[in-house]
Short mmCIF file of C-alpha atoms in Angstrom, two decimals:
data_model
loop_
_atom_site.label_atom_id
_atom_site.label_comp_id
_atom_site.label_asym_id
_atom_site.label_seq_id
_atom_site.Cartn_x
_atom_site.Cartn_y
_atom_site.Cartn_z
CA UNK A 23 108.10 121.12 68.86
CA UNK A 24 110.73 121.79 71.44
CA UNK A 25 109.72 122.14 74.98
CA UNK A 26 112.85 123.35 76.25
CA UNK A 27 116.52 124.62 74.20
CA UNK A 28 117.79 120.83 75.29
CA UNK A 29 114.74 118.82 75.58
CA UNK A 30 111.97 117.76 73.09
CA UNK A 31 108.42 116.25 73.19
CA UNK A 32 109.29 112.95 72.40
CA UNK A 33 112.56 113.05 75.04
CA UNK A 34 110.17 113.58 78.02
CA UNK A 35 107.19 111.68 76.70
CA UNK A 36 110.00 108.25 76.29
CA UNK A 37 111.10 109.17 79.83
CA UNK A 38 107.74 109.57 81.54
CA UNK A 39 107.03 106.29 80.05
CA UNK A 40 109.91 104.48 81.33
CA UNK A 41 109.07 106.27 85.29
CA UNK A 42 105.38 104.92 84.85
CA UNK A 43 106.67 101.31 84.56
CA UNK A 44 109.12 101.81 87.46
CA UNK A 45 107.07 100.80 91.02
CA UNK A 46 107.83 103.86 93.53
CA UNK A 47 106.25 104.23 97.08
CA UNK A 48 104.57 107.51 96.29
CA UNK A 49 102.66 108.76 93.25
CA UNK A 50 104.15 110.99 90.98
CA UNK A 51 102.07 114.40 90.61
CA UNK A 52 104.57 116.81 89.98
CA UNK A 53 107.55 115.54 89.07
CA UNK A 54 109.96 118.40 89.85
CA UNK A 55 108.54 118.23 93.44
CA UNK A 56 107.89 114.47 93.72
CA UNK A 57 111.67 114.08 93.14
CA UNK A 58 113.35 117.12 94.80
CA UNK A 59 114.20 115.06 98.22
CA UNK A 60 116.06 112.34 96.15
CA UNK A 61 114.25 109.65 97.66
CA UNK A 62 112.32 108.39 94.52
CA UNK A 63 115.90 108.46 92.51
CA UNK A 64 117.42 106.07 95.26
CA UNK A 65 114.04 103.58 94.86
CA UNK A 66 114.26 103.77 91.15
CA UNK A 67 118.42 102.73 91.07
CA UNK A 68 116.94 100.16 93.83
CA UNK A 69 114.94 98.32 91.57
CA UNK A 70 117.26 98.15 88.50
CA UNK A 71 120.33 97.42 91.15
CA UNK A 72 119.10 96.10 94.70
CA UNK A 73 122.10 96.33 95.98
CA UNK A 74 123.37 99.73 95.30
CA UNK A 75 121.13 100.92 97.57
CA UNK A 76 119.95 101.11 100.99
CA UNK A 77 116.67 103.00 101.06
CA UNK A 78 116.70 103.11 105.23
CA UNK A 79 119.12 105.45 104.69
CA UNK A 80 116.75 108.15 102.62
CA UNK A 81 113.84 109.70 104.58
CA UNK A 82 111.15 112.13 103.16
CA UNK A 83 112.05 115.32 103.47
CA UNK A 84 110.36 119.28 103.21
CA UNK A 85 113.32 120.83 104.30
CA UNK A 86 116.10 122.13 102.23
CA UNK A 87 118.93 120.81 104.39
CA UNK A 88 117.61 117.27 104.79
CA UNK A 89 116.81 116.88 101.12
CA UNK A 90 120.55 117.95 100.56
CA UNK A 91 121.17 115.13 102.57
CA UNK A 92 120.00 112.80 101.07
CA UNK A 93 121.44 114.33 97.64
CA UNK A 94 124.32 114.24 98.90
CA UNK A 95 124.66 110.95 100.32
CA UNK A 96 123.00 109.22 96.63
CA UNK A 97 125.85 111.48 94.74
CA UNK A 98 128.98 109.81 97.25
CA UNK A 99 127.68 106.51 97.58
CA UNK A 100 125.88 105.86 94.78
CA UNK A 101 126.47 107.87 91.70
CA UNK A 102 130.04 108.72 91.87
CA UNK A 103 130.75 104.98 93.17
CA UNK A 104 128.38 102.71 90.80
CA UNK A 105 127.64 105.33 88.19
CA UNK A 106 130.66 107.27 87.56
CA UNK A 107 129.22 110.57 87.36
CA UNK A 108 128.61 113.27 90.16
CA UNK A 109 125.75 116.05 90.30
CA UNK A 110 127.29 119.69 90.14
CA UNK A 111 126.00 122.18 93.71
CA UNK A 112 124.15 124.21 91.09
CA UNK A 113 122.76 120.85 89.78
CA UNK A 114 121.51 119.71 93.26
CA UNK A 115 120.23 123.14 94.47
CA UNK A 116 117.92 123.56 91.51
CA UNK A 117 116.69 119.64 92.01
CA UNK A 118 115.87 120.63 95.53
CA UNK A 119 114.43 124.22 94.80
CA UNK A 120 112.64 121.95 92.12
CA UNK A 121 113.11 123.97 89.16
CA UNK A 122 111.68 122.56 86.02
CA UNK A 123 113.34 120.38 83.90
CA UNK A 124 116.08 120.07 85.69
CA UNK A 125 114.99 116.68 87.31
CA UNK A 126 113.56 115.74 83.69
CA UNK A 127 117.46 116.06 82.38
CA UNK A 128 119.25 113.99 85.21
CA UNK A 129 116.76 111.22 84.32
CA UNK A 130 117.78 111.20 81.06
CA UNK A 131 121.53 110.93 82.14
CA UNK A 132 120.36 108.56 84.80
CA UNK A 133 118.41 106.19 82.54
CA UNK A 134 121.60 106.28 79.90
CA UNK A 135 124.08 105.05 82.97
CA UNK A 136 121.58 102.70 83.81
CA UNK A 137 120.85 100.98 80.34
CA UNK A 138 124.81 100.94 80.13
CA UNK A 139 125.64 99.23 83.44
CA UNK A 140 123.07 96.08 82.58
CA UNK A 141 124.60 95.85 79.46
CA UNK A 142 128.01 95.84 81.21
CA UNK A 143 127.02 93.41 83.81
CA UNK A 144 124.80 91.06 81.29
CA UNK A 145 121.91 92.10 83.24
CA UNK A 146 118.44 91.48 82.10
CA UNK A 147 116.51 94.62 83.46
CA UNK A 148 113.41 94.05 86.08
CA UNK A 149 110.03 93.39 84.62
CA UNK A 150 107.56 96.65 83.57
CA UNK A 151 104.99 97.75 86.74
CA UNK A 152 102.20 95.94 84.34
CA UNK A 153 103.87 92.46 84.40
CA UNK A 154 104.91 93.20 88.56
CA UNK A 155 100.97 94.11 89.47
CA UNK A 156 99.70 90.82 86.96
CA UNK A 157 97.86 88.18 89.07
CA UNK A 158 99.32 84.93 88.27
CA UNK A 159 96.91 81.79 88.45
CA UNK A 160 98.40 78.42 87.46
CA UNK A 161 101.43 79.30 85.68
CA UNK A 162 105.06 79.00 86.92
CA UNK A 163 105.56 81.69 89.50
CA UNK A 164 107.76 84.48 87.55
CA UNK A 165 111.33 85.75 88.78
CA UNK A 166 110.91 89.30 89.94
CA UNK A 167 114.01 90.38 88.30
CA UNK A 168 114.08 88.50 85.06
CA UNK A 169 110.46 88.19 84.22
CA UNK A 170 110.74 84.49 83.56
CA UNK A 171 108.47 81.58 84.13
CA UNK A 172 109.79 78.75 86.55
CA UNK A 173 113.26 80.57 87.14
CA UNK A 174 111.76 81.88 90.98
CA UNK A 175 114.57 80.94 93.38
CA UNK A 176 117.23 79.61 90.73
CA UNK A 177 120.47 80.81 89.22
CA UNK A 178 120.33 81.69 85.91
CA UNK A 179 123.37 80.70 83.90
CA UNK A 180 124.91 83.88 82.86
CA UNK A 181 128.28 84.49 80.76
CA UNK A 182 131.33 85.68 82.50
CA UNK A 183 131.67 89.65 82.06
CA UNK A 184 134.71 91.00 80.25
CA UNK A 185 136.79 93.24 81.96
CA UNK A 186 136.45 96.46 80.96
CA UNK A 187 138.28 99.97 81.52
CA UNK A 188 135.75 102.27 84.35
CA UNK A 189 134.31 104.64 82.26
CA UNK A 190 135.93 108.15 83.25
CA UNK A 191 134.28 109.89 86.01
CA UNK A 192 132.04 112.94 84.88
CA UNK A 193 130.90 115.65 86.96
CA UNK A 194 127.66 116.78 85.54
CA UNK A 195 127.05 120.55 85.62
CA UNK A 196 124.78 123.06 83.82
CA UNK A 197 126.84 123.39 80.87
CA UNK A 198 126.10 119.51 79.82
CA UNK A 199 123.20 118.31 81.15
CA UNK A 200 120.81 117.65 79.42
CA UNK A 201 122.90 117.55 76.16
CA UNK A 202 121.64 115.36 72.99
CA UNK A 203 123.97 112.87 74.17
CA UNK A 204 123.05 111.43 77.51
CA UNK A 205 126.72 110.14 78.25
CA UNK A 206 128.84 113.34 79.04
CA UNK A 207 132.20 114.50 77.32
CA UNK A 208 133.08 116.93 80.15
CA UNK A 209 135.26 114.79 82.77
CA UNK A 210 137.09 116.13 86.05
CA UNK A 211 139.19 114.70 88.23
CA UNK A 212 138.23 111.05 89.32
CA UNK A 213 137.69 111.77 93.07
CA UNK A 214 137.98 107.91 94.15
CA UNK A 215 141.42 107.40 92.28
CA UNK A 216 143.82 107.20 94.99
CA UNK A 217 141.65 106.55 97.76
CA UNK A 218 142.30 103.78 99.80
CA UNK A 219 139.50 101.23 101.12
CA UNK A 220 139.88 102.03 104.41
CA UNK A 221 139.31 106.07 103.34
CA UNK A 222 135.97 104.64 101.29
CA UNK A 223 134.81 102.82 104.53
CA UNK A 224 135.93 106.42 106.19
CA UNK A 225 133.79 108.53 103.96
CA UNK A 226 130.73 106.19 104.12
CA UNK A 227 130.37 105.82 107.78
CA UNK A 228 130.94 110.24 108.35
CA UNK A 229 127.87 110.19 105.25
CA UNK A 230 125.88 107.74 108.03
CA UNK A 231 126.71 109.97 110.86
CA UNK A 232 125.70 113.26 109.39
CA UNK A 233 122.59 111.43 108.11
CA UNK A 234 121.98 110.46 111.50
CA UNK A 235 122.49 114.01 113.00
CA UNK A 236 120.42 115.47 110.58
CA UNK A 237 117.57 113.18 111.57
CA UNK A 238 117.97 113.69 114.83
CA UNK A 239 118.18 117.27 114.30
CA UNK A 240 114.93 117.66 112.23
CA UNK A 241 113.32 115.40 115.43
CA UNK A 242 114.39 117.80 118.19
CA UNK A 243 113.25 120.32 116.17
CA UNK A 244 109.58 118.74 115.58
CA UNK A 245 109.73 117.81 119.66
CA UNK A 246 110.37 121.43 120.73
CA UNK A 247 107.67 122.82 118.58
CA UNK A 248 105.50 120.68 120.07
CA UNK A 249 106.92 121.44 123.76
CA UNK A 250 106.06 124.99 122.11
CA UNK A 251 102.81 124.17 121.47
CA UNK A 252 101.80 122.39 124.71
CA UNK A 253 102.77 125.11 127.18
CA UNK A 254 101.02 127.43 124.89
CA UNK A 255 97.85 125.18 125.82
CA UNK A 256 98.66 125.42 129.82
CA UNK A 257 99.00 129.04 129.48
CA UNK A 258 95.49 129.19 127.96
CA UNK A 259 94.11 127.11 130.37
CA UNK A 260 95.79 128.69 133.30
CA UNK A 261 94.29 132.53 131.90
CA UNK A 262 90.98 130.44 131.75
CA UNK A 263 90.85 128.85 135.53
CA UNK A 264 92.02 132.11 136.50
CA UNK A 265 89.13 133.96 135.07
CA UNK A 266 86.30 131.41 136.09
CA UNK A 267 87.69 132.32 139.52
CA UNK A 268 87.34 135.56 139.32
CA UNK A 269 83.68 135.26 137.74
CA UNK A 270 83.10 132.48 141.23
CA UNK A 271 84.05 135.62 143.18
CA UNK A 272 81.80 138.06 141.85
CA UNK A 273 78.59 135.60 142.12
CA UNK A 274 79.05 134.98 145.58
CA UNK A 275 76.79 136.86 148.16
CA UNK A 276 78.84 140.13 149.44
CA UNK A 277 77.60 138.83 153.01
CA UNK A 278 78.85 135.40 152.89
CA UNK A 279 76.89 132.43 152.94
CA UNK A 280 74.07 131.81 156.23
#
């Protein structure tokens, strides 16, 4: 039974199962909502790769322009960088409009990248949600990214990695996500061929800036409405002293007091 003309039952049901074992700050309740603001993308790279990301850097968001943000900021730093792939405009304004199944389909591509890259770096991948939330009585204290017994705090000896060509940079649009293979064919021009380090260092620190702004922005924004709001209460209060006066005026004798 096909749920969608590029996704089937068993696609989403192995994906929802590999979220589910994946520890994010917020529950998931509707996915296409849950992960329209980006932030739950960035925590779930986070705990394959700790340090690809910088979660301080991605704040919950309801607006469109801060979620775009944040999409924008995991696409430059993260996914074009580490990944090798870049979300498509159309891609990102459907994530944020949270249209279905389009979250559902950069998982998939997501997950594929992911599996890849630990194979590539002989990485073992972080321990299910089950074995993370286990209580542990008197056996060796478990490493929180290998799952082993006794290996908390130590090195594990790991084989050199060969070196191997980048894979070619892929910008994923409409017209191949969510294809039956995860790994695209499409390619485009590899924007970070040719760029210097000093233009990378460039690039990050304007994404920091306009993250920055954009926080500050949404702030003012929240501060003003309440400014708003509290002269709207002295006005109120004013009209009311105003009319208990007038009320004091008409109770008092037309004589004046003896």
């Amino acid at each position: 039974m096909s749920t969608t003309d590029s996704l089937d039952d068993d696609q989403l049901e192995a994906l929802y199962s590999w979220i589910d074992k994946i520890p994010l700050s917020k529950p998931k309740r509707n996915i296409s909502r849950d992960f329209s603001d980006g932030v739950l993308v960035a925590e779930m790279i986070k705990y394959f790769f700790p340090k690809f990301v910088e979660l301080h850097n991605y704040n919950d968001a309801n607006s469109s322009m801060n979620k775009k943000a944040n999409w924008s900021l995991l696409n430059n730093k993260v996914l074009v960088k580490r990944f090798h792939f870049e979300l498509a405009d159309e891609v990102v304004s459907d994530l944020i409009q949270a249209k279905p199944f389009t979250i559902e389909k950069v998982l998939i591509e997501l997950k594929s990248r992911i599996d890849n890259k630990l194979k590539e770096e002989r990485m073992e991948p972080p321990p299910p949600l089950s074995l993370l939330r286990a209580k542990e009585s008197d056996q060796p204290e478990a490493d929180q990214y290998t799952g082993r017994k006794g290996t908390k705090g130590k090195n594990l000896p790991l084989k050199a990695p060969q070196e191997l060509p980048p894979p070619p940079f892929e910008r994923i649009t409409h017209k191949n996500l969510g294809s039956k293979d995860p790994i695209m064919t499409e390619t485009a021009p590899r924007r970070q061929q040719g760029r210097s380090k000093k233009d990378n260092e460039l690039s990050y620190m304007y994404e920091m800036k306009e993250q920055e702004c954009l926080a500050k922005e949404e702030r003012i924004a929240m501060l003003d409405a309440k400014r708003r709001q509290l002269e709207h209460l002295l006005d109120l209060k004013d009209t009311h002293i105003t009319e208990l006066g007038a009320q004091l005026e008409m109770l008092r004798p037309t004589g004046g007091i003896k």
